[in-house]
Short mmCIF file of C-alpha atoms in Angstrom, two decimals:
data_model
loop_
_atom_site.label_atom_id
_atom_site.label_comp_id
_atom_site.label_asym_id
_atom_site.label_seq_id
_atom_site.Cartn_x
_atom_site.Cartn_y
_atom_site.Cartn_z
CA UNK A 1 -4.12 -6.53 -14.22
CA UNK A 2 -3.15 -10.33 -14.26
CA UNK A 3 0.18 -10.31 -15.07
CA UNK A 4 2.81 -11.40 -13.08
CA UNK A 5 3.88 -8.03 -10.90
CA UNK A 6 -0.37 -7.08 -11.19
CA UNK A 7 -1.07 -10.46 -9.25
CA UNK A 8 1.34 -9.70 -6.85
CA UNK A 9 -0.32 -6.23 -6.60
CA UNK A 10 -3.81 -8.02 -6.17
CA UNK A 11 -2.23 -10.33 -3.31
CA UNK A 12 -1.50 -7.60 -1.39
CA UNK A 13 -4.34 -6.01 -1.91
CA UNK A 14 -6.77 -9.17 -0.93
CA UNK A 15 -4.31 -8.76 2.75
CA UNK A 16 -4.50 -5.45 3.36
CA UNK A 17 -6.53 -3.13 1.05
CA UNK A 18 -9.89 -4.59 1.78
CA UNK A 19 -9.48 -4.64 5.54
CA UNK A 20 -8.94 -0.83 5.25
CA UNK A 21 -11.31 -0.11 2.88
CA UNK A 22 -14.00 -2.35 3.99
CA UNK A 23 -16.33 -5.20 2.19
CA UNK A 24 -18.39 -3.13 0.14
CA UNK A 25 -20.95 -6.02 -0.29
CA UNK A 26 -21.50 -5.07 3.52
CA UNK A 27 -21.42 -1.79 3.82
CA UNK A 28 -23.23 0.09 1.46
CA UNK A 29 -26.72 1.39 0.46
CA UNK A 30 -28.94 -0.61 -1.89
CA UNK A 31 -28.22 1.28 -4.66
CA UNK A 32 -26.47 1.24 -7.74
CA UNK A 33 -23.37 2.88 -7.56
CA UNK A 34 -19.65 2.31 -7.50
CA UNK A 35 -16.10 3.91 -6.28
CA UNK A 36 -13.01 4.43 -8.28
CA UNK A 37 -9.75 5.09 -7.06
CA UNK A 38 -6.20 5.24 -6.25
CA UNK A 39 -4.63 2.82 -3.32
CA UNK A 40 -0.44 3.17 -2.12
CA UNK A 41 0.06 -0.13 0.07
CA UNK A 42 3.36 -0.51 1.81
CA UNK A 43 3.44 -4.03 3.27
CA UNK A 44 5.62 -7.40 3.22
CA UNK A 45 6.79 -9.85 0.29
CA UNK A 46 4.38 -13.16 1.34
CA UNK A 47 2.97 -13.34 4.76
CA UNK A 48 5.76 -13.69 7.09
CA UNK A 49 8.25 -12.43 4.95
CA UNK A 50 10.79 -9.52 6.19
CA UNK A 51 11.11 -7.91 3.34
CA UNK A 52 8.70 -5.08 2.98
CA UNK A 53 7.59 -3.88 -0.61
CA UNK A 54 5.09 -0.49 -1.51
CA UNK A 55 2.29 -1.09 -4.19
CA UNK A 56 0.63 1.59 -5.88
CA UNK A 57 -2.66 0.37 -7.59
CA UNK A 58 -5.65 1.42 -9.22
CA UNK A 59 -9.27 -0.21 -7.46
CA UNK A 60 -12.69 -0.51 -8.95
CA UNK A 61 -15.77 -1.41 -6.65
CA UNK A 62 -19.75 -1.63 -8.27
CA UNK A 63 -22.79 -2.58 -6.19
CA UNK A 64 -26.26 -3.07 -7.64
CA UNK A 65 -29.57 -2.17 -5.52
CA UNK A 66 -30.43 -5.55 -5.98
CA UNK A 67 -27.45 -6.85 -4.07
CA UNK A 68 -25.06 -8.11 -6.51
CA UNK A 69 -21.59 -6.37 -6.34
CA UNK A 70 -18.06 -6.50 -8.01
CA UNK A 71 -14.53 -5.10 -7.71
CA UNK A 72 -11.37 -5.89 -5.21
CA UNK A 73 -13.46 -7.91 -2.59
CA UNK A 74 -14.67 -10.26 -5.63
CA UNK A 75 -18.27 -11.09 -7.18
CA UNK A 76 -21.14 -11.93 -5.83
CA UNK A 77 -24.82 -11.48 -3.93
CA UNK A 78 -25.77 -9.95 -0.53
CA UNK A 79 -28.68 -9.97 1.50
CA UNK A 80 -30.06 -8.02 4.26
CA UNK A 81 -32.64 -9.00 6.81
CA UNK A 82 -32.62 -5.93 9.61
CA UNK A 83 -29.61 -5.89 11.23
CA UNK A 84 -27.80 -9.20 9.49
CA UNK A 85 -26.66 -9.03 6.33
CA UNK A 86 -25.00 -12.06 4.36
CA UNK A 87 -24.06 -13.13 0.87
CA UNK A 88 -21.94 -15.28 -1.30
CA UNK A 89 -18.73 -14.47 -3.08
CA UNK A 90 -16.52 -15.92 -5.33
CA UNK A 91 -13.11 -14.26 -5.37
CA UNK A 92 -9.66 -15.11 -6.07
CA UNK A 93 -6.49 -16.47 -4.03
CA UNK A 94 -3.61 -15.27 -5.54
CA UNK A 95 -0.97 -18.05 -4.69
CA UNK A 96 2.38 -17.26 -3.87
CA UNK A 97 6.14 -17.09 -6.19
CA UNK A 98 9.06 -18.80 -5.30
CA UNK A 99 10.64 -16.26 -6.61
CA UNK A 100 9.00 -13.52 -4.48
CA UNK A 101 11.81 -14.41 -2.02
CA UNK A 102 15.31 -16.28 -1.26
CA UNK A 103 13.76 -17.29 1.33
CA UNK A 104 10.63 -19.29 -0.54
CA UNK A 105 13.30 -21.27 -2.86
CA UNK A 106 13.25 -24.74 -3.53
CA UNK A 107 9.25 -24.56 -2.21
CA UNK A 108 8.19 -24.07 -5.27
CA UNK A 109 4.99 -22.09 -6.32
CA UNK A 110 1.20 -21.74 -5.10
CA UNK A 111 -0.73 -21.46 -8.19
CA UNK A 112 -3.67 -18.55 -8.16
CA UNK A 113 -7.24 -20.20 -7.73
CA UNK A 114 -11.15 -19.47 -7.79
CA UNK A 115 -12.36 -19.09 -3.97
CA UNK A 116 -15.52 -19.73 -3.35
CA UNK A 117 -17.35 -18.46 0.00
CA UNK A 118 -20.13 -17.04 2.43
CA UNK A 119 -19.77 -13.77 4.49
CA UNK A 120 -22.29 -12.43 7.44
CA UNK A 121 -22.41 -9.56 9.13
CA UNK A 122 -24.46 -8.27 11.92
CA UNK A 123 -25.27 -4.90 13.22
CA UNK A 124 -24.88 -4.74 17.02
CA UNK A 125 -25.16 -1.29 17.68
CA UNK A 126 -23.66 1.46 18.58
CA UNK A 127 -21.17 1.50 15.76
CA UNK A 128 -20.02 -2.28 16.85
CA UNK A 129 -21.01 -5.05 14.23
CA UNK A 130 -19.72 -8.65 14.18
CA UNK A 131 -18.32 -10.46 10.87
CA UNK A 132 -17.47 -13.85 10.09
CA UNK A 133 -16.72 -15.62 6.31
CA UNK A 134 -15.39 -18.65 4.89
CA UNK A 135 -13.77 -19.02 2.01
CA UNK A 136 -12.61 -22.29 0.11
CA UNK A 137 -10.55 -23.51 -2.65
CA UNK A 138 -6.71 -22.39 -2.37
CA UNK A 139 -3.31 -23.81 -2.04
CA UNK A 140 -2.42 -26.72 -3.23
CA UNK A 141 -4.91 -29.24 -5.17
CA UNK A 142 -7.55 -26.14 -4.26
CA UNK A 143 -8.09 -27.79 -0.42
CA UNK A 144 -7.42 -25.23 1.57
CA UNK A 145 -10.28 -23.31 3.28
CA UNK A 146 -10.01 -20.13 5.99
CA UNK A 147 -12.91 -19.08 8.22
CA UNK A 148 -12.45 -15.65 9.76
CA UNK A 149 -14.20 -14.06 13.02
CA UNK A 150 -14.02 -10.05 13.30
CA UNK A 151 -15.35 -7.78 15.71
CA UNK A 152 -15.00 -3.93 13.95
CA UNK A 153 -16.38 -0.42 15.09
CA UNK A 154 -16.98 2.55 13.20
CA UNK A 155 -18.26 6.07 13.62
CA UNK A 156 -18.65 9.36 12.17
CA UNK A 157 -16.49 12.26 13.37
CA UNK A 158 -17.79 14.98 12.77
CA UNK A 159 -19.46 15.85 9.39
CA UNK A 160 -16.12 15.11 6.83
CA UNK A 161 -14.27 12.71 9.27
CA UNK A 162 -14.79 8.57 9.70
CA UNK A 163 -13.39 5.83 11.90
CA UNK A 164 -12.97 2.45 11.40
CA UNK A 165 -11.69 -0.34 13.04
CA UNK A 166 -11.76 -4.27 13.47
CA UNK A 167 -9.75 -7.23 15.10
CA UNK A 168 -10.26 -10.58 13.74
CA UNK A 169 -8.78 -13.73 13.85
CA UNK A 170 -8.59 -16.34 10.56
CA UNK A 171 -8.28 -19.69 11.36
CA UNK A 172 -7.04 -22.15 8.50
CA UNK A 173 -7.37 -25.88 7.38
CA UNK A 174 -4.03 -28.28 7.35
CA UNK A 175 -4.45 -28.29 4.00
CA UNK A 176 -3.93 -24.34 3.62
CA UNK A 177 -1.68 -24.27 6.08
CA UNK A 178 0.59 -27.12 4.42
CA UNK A 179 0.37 -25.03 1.14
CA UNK A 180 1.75 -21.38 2.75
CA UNK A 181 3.74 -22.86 5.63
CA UNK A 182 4.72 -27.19 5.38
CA UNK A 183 7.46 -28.38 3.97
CA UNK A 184 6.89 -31.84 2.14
CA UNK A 185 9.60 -34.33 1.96
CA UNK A 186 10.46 -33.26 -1.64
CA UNK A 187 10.55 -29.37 -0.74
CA UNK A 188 12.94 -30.13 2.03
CA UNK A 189 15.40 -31.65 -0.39
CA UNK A 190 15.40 -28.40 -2.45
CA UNK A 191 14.99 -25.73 0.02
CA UNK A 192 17.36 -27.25 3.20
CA UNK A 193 14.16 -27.35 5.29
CA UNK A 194 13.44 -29.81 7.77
CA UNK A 195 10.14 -31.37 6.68
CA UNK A 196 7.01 -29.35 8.27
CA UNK A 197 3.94 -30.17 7.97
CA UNK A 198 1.48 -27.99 10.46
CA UNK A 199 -1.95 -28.68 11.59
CA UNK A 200 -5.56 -27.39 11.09
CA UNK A 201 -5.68 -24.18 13.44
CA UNK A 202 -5.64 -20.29 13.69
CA UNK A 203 -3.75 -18.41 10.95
CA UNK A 204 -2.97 -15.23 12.76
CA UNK A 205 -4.81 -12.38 14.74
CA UNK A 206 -4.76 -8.82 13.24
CA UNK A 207 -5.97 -5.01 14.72
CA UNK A 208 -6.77 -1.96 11.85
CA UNK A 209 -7.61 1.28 11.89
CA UNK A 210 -8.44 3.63 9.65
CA UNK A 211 -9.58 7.29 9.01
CA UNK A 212 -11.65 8.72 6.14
CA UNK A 213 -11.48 12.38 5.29
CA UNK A 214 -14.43 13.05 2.96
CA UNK A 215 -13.04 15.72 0.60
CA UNK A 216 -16.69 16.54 -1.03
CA UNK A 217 -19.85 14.29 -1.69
CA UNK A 218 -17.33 11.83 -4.48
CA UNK A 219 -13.88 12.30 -3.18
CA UNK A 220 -12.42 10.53 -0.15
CA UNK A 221 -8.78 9.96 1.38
CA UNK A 222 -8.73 7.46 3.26
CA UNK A 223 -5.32 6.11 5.88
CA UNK A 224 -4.77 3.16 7.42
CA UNK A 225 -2.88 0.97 9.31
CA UNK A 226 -2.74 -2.72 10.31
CA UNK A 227 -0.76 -4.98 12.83
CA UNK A 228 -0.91 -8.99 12.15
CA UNK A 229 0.36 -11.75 14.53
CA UNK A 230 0.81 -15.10 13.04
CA UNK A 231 -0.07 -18.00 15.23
CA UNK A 232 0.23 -21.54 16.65
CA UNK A 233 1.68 -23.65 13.61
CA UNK A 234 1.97 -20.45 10.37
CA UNK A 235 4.39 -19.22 13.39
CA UNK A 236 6.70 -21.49 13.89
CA UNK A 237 7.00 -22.42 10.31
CA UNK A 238 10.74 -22.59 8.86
CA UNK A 239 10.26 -19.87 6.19
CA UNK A 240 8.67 -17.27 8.67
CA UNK A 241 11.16 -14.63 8.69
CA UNK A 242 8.97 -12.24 11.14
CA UNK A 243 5.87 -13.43 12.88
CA UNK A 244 3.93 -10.00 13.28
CA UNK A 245 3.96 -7.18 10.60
CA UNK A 246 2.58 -3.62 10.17
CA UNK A 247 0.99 -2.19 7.36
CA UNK A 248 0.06 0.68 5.92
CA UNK A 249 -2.13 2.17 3.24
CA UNK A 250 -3.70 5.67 1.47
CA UNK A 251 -6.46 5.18 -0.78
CA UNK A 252 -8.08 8.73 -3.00
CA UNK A 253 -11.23 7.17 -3.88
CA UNK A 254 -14.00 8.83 -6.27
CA UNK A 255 -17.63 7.78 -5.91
CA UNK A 256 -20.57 7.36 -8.27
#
């Protein structure tokens, strides 16, 4: 699973697959149990690429009753006090290849690191619930931090149908921001970049939505699809090929 085209696969994944899917530290019922399954991704080669790739990967999620959980969204401990529930996570940022693209050479590589981070959510009725986490230790020198804000809605339809949905916003340290988007002195000799170097600020804004068809009590098929605007500096950065994106995903998930 950590091999070179598997990372890729988990990059992706940490983008798009959990926004579909949903944090399972936050969503389900204290008890232990866990969901296996299949997930076909089509989405871009690095954030602001515009070349578009399609994953197919395998997913494993476990929660304990006692709040600890594991799988795609990382490891860790949640909590839940009424309607707010919070934890802490430690997951993984993938990096990025030069070689993903023609468009990433002479920038060199973003080696994968340990993230470290906090995540709260809070029941607001009604099907609403707001989210926010922040997450720390990627890039470059393991600086860069992200703290993201999310609104999401979700409902049954019916007794074998479920919508979800959410629009958040990520906002990102200069540090991160140098790492995915700046161009150092050095870089722009290689690549033919003017130097870049961006400041602290919001990442980019994204809308999902997705629809679960519950097959029986253990099988699920669940579609998706996500729009993401980059913003203020990750915008206007030289090796942005296309500043908003859609995505789309299927997931055939067992549960047990």
């Amino acid at each position: 699973m950590y091999l070179r085209v598997s990372a890729l696969s988990l990059s992706a994944l940490a983008v798009v697959g959990t926004t579909f899917m949903g944090g399972a530290h936050a969503q389900q019922a204290p008890k232990d149990g866990g969901r296996v399954g299949l997930v076909a991704i089509g989405g871009y080669e690095y954030q602001g690429s515009d070349e578009t790739r399609t994953l197919v990967l395998p997913t494993l999620d476990y929660t304990w009753a006692n709040g600890w959980f594991a799988g795609i969204n990382g490891v860790g401990r949640q909590w839940s006090t009424g309607a707010l529930q919070y934890g802490l996570k430690l997951g993984v940022d993938m990096g990025r290849e030069e070689g993903r693209s023609s468009a990433l050479r002479g920038l060199g590589s973003v080696d994968a690191s340990a993230e470290l981070g906090g995540f709260a959510r809070y029941a607001l009725g009604q099907g609403f619930a707001a989210k926010t986490s922040l997450r720390a230790g990627s890039g470059v020198g393991n600086k860069g931090a992200l703290w993201d804000l999310g609104l999401e809605y979700g409902q049954p339809l019916g007794a074998s149908w479920r919508l979800g949905s959410e629009l958040s916003v990520t906002y990102a340290n200069a540090d991160y921001l140098q790492s995915y988007f700046g161009v150092t002195a050095q870089q722009a000799q290689a690549s033919g970049y003017a130097v870049y170097t961006p400041s602290a600020g919001p990442r980019d804004v994204s809308a999902r939505v997705a629809l679960t068809y519950l097959i029986s009590p253990q099988w699920s098929l669940t579609g998706g699809l996500r729009h993401t605007q980059l913003l203020g500096d990750a915008k206007d950065a030289p090796m942005v090929r296309k500043s908003s994106a859609n995505s789309a995903l299927l997931a055939l998930n067992y549960a047990f």
